[in-house]
GROMACS .gro file of C-alpha atoms in nm:
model
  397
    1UNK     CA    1   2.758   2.089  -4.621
    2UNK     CA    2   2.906   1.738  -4.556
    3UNK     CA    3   2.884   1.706  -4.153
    4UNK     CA    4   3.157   1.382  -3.990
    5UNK     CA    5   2.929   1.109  -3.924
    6UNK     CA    6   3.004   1.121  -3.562
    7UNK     CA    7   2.927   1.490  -3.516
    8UNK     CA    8   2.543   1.428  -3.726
    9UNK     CA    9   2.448   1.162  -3.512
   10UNK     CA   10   2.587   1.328  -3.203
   11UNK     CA   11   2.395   1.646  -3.337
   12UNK     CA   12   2.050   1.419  -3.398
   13UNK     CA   13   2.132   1.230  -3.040
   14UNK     CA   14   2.134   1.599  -2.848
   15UNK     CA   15   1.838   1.737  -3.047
   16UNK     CA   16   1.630   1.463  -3.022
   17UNK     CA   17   1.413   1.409  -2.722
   18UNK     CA   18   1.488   1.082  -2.521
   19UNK     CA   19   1.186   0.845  -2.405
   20UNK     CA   20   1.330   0.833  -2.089
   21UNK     CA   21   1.208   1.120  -1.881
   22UNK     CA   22   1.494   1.147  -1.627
   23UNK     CA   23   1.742   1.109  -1.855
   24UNK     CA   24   1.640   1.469  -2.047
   25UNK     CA   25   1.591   1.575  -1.703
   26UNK     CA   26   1.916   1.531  -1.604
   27UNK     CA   27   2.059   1.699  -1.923
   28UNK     CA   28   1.866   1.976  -1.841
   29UNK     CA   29   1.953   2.033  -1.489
   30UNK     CA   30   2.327   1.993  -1.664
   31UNK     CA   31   2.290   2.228  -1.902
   32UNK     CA   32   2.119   2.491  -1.654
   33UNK     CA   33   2.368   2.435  -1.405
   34UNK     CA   34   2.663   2.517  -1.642
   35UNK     CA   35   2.501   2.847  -1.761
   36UNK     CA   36   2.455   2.952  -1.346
   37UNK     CA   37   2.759   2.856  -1.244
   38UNK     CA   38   2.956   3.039  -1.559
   39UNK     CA   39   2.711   3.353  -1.508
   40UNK     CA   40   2.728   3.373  -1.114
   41UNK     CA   41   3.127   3.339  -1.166
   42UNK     CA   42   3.159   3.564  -1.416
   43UNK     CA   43   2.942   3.830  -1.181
   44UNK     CA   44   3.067   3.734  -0.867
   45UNK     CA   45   3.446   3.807  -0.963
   46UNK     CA   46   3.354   4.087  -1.143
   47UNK     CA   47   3.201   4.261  -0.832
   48UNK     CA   48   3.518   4.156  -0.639
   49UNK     CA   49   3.697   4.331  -0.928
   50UNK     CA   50   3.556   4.629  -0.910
   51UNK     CA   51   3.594   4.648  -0.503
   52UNK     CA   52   3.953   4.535  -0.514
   53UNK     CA   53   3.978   4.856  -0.779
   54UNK     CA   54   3.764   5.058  -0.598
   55UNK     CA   55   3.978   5.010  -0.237
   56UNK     CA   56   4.253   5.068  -0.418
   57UNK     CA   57   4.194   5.403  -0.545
   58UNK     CA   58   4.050   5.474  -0.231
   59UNK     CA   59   4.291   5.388   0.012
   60UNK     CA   60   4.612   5.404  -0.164
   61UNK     CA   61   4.545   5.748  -0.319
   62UNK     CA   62   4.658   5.932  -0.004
   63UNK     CA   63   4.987   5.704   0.067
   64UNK     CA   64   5.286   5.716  -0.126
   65UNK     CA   65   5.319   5.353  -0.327
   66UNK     CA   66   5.668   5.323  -0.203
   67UNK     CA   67   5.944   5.553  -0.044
   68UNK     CA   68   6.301   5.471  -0.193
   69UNK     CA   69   6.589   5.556   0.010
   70UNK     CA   70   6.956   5.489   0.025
   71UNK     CA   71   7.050   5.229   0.289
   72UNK     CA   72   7.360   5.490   0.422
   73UNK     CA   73   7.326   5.863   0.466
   74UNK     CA   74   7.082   6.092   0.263
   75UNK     CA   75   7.044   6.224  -0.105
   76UNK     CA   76   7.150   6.531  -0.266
   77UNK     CA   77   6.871   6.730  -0.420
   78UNK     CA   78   7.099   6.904  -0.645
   79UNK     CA   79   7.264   6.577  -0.831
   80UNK     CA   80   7.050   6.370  -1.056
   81UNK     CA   81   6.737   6.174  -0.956
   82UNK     CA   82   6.772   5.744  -0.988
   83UNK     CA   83   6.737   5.577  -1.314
   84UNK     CA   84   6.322   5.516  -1.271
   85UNK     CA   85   6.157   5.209  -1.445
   86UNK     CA   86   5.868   5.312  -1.697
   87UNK     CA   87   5.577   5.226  -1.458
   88UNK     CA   88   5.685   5.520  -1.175
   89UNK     CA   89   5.455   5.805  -1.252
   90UNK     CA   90   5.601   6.070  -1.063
   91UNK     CA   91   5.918   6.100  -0.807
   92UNK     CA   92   5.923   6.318  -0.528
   93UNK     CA   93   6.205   6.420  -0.279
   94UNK     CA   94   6.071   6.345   0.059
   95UNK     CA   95   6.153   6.406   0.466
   96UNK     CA   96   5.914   6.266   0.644
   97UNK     CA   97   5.911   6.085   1.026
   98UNK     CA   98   5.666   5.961   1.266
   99UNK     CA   99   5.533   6.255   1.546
  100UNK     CA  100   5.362   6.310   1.841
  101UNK     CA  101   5.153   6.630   1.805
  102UNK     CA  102   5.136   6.813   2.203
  103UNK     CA  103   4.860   7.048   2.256
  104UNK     CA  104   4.680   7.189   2.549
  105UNK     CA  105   4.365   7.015   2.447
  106UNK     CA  106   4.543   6.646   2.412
  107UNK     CA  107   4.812   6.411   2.229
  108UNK     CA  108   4.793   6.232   1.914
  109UNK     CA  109   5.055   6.067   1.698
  110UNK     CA  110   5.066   6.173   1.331
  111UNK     CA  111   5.272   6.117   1.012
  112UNK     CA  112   5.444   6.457   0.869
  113UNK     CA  113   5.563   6.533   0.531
  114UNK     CA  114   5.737   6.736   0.415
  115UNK     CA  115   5.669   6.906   0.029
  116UNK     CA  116   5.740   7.150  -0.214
  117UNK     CA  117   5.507   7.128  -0.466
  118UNK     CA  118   5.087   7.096  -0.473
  119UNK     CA  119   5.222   6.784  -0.660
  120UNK     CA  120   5.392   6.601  -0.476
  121UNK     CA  121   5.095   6.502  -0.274
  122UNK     CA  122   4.729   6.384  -0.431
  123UNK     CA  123   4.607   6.582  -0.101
  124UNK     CA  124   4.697   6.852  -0.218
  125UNK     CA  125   4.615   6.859  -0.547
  126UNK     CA  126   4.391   7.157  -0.441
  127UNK     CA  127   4.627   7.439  -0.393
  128UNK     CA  128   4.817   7.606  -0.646
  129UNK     CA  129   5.191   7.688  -0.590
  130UNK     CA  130   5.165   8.036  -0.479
  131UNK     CA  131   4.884   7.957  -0.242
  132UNK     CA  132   5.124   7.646  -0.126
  133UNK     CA  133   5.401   7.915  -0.077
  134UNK     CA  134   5.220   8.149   0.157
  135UNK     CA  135   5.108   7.842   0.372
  136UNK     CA  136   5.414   7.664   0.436
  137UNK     CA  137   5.701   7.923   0.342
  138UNK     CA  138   6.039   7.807   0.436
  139UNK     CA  139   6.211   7.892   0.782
  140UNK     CA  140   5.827   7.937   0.939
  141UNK     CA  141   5.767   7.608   1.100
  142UNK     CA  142   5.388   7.629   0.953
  143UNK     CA  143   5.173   7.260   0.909
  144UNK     CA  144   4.873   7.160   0.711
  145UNK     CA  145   4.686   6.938   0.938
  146UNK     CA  146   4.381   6.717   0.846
  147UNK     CA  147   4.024   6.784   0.957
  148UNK     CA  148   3.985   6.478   1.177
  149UNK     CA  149   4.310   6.532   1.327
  150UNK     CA  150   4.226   6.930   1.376
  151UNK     CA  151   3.906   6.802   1.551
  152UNK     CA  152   4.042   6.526   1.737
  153UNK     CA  153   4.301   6.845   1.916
  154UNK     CA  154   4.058   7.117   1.865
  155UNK     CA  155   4.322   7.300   1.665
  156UNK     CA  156   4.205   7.595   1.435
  157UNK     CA  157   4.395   7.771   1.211
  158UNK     CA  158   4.660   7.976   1.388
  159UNK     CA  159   4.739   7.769   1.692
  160UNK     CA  160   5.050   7.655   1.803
  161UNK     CA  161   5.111   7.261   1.871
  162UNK     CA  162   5.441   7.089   1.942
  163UNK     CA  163   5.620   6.848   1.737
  164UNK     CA  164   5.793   6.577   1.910
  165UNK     CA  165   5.973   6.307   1.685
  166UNK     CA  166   6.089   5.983   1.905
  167UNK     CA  167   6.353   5.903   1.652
  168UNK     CA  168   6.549   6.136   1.662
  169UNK     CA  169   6.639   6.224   2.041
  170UNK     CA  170   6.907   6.399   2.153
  171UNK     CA  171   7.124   6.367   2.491
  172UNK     CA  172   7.055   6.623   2.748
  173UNK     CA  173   7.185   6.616   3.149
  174UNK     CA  174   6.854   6.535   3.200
  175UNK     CA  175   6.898   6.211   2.962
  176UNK     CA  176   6.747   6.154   2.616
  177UNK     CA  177   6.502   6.411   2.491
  178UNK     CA  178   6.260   6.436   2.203
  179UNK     CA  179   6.369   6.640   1.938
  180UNK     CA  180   6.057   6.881   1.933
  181UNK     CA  181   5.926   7.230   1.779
  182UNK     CA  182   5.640   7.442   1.813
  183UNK     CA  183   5.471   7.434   1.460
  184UNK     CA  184   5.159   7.675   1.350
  185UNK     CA  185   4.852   7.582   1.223
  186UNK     CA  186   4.832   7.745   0.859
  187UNK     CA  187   4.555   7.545   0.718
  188UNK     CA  188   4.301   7.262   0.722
  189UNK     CA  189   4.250   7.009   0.479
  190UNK     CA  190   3.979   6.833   0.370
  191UNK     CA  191   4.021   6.426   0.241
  192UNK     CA  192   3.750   6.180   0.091
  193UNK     CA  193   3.966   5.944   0.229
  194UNK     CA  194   3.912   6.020   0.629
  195UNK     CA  195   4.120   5.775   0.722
  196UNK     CA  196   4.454   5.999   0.607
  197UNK     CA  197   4.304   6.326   0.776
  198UNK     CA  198   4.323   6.178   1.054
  199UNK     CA  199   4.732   6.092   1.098
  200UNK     CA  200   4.889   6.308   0.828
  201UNK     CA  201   5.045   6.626   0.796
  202UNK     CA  202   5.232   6.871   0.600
  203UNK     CA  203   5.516   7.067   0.660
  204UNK     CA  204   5.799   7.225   0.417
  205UNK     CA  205   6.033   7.038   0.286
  206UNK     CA  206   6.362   7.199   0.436
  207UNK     CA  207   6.150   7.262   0.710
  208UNK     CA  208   6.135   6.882   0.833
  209UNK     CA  209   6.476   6.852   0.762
  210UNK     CA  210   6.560   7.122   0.976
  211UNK     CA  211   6.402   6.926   1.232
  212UNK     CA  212   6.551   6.632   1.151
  213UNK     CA  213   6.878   6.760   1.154
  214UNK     CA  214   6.942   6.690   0.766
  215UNK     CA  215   7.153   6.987   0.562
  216UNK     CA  216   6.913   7.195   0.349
  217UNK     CA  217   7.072   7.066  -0.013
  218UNK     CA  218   7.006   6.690   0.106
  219UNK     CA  219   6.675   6.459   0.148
  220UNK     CA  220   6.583   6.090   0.306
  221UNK     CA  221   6.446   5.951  -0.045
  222UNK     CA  222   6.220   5.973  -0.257
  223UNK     CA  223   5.806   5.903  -0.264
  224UNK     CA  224   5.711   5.653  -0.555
  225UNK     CA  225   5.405   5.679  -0.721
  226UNK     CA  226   5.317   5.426  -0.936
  227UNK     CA  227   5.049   5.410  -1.264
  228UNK     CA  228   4.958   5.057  -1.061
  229UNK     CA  229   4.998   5.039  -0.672
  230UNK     CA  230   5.035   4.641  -0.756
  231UNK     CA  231   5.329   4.671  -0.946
  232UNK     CA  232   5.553   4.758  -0.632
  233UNK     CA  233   5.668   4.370  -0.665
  234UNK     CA  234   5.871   4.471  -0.953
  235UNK     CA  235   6.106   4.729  -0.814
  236UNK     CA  236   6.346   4.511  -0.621
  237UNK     CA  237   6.424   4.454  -1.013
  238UNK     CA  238   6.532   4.788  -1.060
  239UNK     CA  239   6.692   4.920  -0.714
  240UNK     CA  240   6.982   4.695  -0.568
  241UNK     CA  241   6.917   4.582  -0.198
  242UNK     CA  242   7.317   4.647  -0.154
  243UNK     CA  243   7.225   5.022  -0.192
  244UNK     CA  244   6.879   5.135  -0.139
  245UNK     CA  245   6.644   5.036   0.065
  246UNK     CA  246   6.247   5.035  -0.027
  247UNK     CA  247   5.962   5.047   0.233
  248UNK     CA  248   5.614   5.027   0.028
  249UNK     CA  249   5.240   5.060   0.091
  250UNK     CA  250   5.196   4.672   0.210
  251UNK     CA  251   5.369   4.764   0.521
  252UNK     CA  252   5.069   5.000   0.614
  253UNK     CA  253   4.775   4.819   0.417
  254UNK     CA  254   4.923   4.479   0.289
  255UNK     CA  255   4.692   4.242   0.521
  256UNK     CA  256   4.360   4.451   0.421
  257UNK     CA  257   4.436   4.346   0.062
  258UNK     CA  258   4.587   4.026   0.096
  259UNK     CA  259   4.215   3.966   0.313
  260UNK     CA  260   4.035   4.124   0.004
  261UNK     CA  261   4.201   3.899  -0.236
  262UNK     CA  262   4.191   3.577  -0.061
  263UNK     CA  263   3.787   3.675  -0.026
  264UNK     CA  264   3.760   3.676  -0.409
  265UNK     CA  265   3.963   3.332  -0.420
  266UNK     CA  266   3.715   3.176  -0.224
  267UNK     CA  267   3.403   3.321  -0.353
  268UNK     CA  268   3.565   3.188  -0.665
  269UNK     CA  269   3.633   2.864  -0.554
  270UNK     CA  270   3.287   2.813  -0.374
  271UNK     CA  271   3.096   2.921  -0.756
  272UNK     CA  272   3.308   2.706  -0.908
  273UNK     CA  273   3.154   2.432  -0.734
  274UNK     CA  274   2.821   2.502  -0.906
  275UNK     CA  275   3.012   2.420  -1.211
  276UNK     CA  276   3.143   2.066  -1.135
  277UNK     CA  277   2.820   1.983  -0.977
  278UNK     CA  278   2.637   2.054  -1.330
  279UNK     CA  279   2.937   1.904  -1.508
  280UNK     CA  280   2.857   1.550  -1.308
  281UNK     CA  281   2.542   1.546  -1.436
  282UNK     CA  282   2.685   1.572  -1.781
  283UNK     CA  283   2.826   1.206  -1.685
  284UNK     CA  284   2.501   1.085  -1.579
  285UNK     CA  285   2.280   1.165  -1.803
  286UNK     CA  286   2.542   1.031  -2.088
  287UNK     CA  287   2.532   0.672  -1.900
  288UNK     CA  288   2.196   0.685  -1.916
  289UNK     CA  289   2.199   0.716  -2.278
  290UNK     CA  290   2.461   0.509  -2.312
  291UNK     CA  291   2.226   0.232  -2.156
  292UNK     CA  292   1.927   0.364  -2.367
  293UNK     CA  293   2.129   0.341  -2.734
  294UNK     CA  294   2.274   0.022  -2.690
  295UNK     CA  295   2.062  -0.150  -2.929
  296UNK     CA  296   2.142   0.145  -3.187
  297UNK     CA  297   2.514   0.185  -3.140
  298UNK     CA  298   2.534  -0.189  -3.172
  299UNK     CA  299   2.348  -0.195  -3.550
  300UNK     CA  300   2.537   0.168  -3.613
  301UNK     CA  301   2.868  -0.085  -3.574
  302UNK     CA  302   2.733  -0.303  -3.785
  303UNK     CA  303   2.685  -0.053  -4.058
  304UNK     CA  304   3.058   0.012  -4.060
  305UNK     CA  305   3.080   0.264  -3.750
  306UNK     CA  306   3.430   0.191  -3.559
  307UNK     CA  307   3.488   0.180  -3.173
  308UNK     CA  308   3.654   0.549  -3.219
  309UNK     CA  309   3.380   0.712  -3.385
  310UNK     CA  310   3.124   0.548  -3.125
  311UNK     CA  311   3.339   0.726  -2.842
  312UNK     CA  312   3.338   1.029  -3.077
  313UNK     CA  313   2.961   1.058  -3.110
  314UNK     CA  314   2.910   1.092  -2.733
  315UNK     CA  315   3.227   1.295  -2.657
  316UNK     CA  316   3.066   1.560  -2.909
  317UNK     CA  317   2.703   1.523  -2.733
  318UNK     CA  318   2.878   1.629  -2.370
  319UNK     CA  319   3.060   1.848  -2.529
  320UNK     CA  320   2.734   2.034  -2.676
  321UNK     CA  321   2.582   2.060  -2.367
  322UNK     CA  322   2.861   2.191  -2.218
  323UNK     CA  323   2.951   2.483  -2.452
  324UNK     CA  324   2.608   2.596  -2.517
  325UNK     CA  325   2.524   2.579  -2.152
  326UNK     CA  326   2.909   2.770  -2.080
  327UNK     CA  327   2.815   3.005  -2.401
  328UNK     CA  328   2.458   3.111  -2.231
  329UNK     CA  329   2.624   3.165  -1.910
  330UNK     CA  330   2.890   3.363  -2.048
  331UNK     CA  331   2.648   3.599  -2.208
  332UNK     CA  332   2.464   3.641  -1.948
  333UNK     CA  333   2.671   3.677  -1.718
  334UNK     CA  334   2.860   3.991  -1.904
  335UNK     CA  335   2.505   4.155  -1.981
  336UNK     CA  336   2.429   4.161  -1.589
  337UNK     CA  337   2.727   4.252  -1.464
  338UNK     CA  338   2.710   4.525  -1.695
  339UNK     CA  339   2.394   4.641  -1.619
  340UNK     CA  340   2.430   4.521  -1.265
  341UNK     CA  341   2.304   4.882  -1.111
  342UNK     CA  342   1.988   4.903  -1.294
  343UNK     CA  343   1.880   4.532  -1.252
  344UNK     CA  344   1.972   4.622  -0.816
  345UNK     CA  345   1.727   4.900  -0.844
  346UNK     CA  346   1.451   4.731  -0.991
  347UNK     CA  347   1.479   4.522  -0.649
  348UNK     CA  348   1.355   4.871  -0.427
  349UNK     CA  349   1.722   4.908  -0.323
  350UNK     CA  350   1.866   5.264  -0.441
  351UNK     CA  351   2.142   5.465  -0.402
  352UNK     CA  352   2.363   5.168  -0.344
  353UNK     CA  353   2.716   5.160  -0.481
  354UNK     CA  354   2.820   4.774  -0.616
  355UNK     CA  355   3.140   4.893  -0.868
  356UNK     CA  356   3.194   4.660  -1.128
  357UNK     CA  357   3.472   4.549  -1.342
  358UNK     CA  358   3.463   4.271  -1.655
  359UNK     CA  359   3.812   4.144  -1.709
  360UNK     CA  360   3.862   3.967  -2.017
  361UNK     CA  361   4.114   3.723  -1.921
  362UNK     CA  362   3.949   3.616  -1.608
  363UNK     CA  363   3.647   3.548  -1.850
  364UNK     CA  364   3.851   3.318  -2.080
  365UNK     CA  365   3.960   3.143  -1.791
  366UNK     CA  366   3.577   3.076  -1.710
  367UNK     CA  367   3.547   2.991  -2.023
  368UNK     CA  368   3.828   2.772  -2.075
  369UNK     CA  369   3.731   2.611  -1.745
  370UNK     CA  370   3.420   2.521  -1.797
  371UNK     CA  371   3.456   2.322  -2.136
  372UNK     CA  372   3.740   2.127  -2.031
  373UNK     CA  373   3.538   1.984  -1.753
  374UNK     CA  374   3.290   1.958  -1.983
  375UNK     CA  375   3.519   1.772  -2.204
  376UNK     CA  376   3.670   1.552  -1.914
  377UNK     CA  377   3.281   1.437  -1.825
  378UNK     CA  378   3.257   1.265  -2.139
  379UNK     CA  379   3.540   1.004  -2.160
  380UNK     CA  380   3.413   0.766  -1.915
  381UNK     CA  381   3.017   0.737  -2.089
  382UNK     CA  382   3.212   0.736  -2.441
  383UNK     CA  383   3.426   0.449  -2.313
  384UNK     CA  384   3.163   0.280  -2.203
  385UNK     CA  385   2.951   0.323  -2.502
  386UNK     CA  386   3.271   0.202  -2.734
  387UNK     CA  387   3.268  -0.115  -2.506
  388UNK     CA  388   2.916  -0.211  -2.645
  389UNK     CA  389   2.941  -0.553  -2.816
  390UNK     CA  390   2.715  -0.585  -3.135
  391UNK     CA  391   2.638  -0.974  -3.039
  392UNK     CA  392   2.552  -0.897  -2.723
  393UNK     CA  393   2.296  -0.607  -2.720
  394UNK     CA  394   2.125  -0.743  -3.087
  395UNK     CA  395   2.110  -1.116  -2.876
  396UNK     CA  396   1.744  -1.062  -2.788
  397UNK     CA  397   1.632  -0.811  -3.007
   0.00000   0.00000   0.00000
């Protein structure tokens, strides 16, 4: 196999060891530093990954993704649903308003909703329709509360508590007056997410509207669900801002993920640095060979070697470093995020939960990074080394 003469020297040059002791040292502290800085980037945003996945199942399970509504009056339930773009999972007709929940034993505020289904809520995914039926049948004024709400108003199943709603007052001779109700307790739910137990509530549908003073036939909107909570950027596409009017889950816990994602940014950024550290060396160590060869690229241009293969020859050495040190790295970096659980228990610490999650365009950006600095490193040595005078650096030899 015929190799370009550039690449075979550049080949011998990397394989060969150089007399001068800190110039291998430096190309080793080059190449090392590439393969950390890919494999501590590739787990570090991997771990991020997995979180920012992780929170997102977690706390955006129990919220709707977005609640579309018409920006006058209310819809009718019996004429057809909105035109939905492919990514909305499931639709469902919603009343729901802000409360204050009155008890002997204290006062809380709360979030009610009103359903018909076990469906239309992942809460309460645990209930079948019937069962759903005989706890919140229509006319009865019955909620499902959660269990750190129930304790918060030591409420059991069967007592009464009042439903205020500060939106929608009404004018008495006594002035302005909550709209309120005396709801019963039919059951207590139970949420992995304890956050939600703690605020919302469940009511029937025509119920809330009742309450709310909307007909029976009609609803506020519609709760959104989406395959991808992050794809709520999209709708405004699909629903005119003339005639409905969208309120999504960034409103609730938009600065927790905006604080999760500029975290992975800079833990990005701050690896990254590892990576343009190594890469300098890459520079270094090739002026230092540059210096060393002089003698040899000067009789290689006298065998017939031009200025442009010269520059080639150490543009292909940096390079080398570069992508096995970035190739090393990579693998790496994959195998122990992979086995990332494992290798953390070896270290004494069990029964900790680090979720993981490789994404293969992030790595090809890593990738892709790291050998165009690697690249970039080697024009100023390969200049220099092209600049090399055959008179000059034979004069004394």
């Amino acid at each position: 196999m015929n190799f370009p003469v550039s690449l075979y020297i550049a080949l011998r040059y990397w394989r060969a060891k150089s007399a001068d002791r800190f110039a291998r040292l430096v190309t080793n502290l080059a190449s090392s530093g590439i393969v950390l800085g890919v494999m501590a980037l590739i787990i570090v945003l991997s771990v991020m990954n997995g979180l920012e996945k992780h929170q997102k199942q977690q706390v955006l399970s129990g919220i709707p993704h977005a609640v579309l509504m018409p920006q006058e009056g209310y819809l009718d339930l019996q004429a057809a649903q909105p035109s939905m773009p492919d990514f909305v999972r499931q639709a469902v007709p919603i009343n729901s308003t802000n409360v204050i929940l009155q008890t002997a034993q204290g006062v809380s505020a709360g979030h009610i909703i009103g359903v018909q289904k076990p469906s239309d809520d992942l809460i309460l995914d645990y209930l079948t329709q019937q069962q759903l039926s005989e706890l919140l049948p229509a006319g009865e004024f019955k909620i499902l509360i959660g269990n750190r709400l129930a304790d918060k108003l030591r409420l059991n199943i069967g007592d009464k508590v009042r439903l205020m709603i500060t939106e929608n007052s009404q004018y008495t001779p006594f002035g302005r007056v909550p709209t309120q109700r005396l709801f019963t307790v039919s059951d207590i739910y139970f949420s992995d997410n304890s956050e939600v137990s703690g605020y919302e509530i469940f009511a029937n549908l025509s119920d809330i509207g009742r309450l709310m003073r909307i007909r029976p036939e009609q609803v506020q909107g519609y709760r959104l669900f989406l395959d991808d909570p992050f794809q709520i950027t999209a709708l405004p596409q699909f629903f005119s801002a003339d005639k409905w009017k969208l309120e999504d889950w960034r409103s609730q816990k938009g600065e927790f993920f905006q604080a999760v994602r500029m975290e992975k940014n800079m833990m990005g950024l701050l690896i990254s640095l590892i990576i343009i550290v190594a890469i300098s060396n890459i520079i270094t160590s090739l002026s230092l060979m540059v210096v060393d060869k002089q003698g040899e690229i000067a009789i290689l241009q006298t065998q017939g070697l031009n200025k442009r293969q010269v520059r080639r020859i150490f543009i292909l050495q940096g390079f080398l470093v570069g992508l096995v040190g970035t190739i090393i790295g990579t693998i790496l970096g994959v195998l122990i995020t992979l086995n990332l659980a494992d290798i953390i228990e070896l270290f004494g610490q069990r029964g900790i939960f680090l979720p993981t999650s490789l994404e293969l365009g992030q790595i090809i950006v890593i990738v892709a990074f790291s050998l165009l600095l690697s690249l970039l490193s080697t024009i100023y040595p390969a200049y220099r080394a092209a600049k090399v005078e055959p008179a000059e650096a034979l004069r004394y030899e």
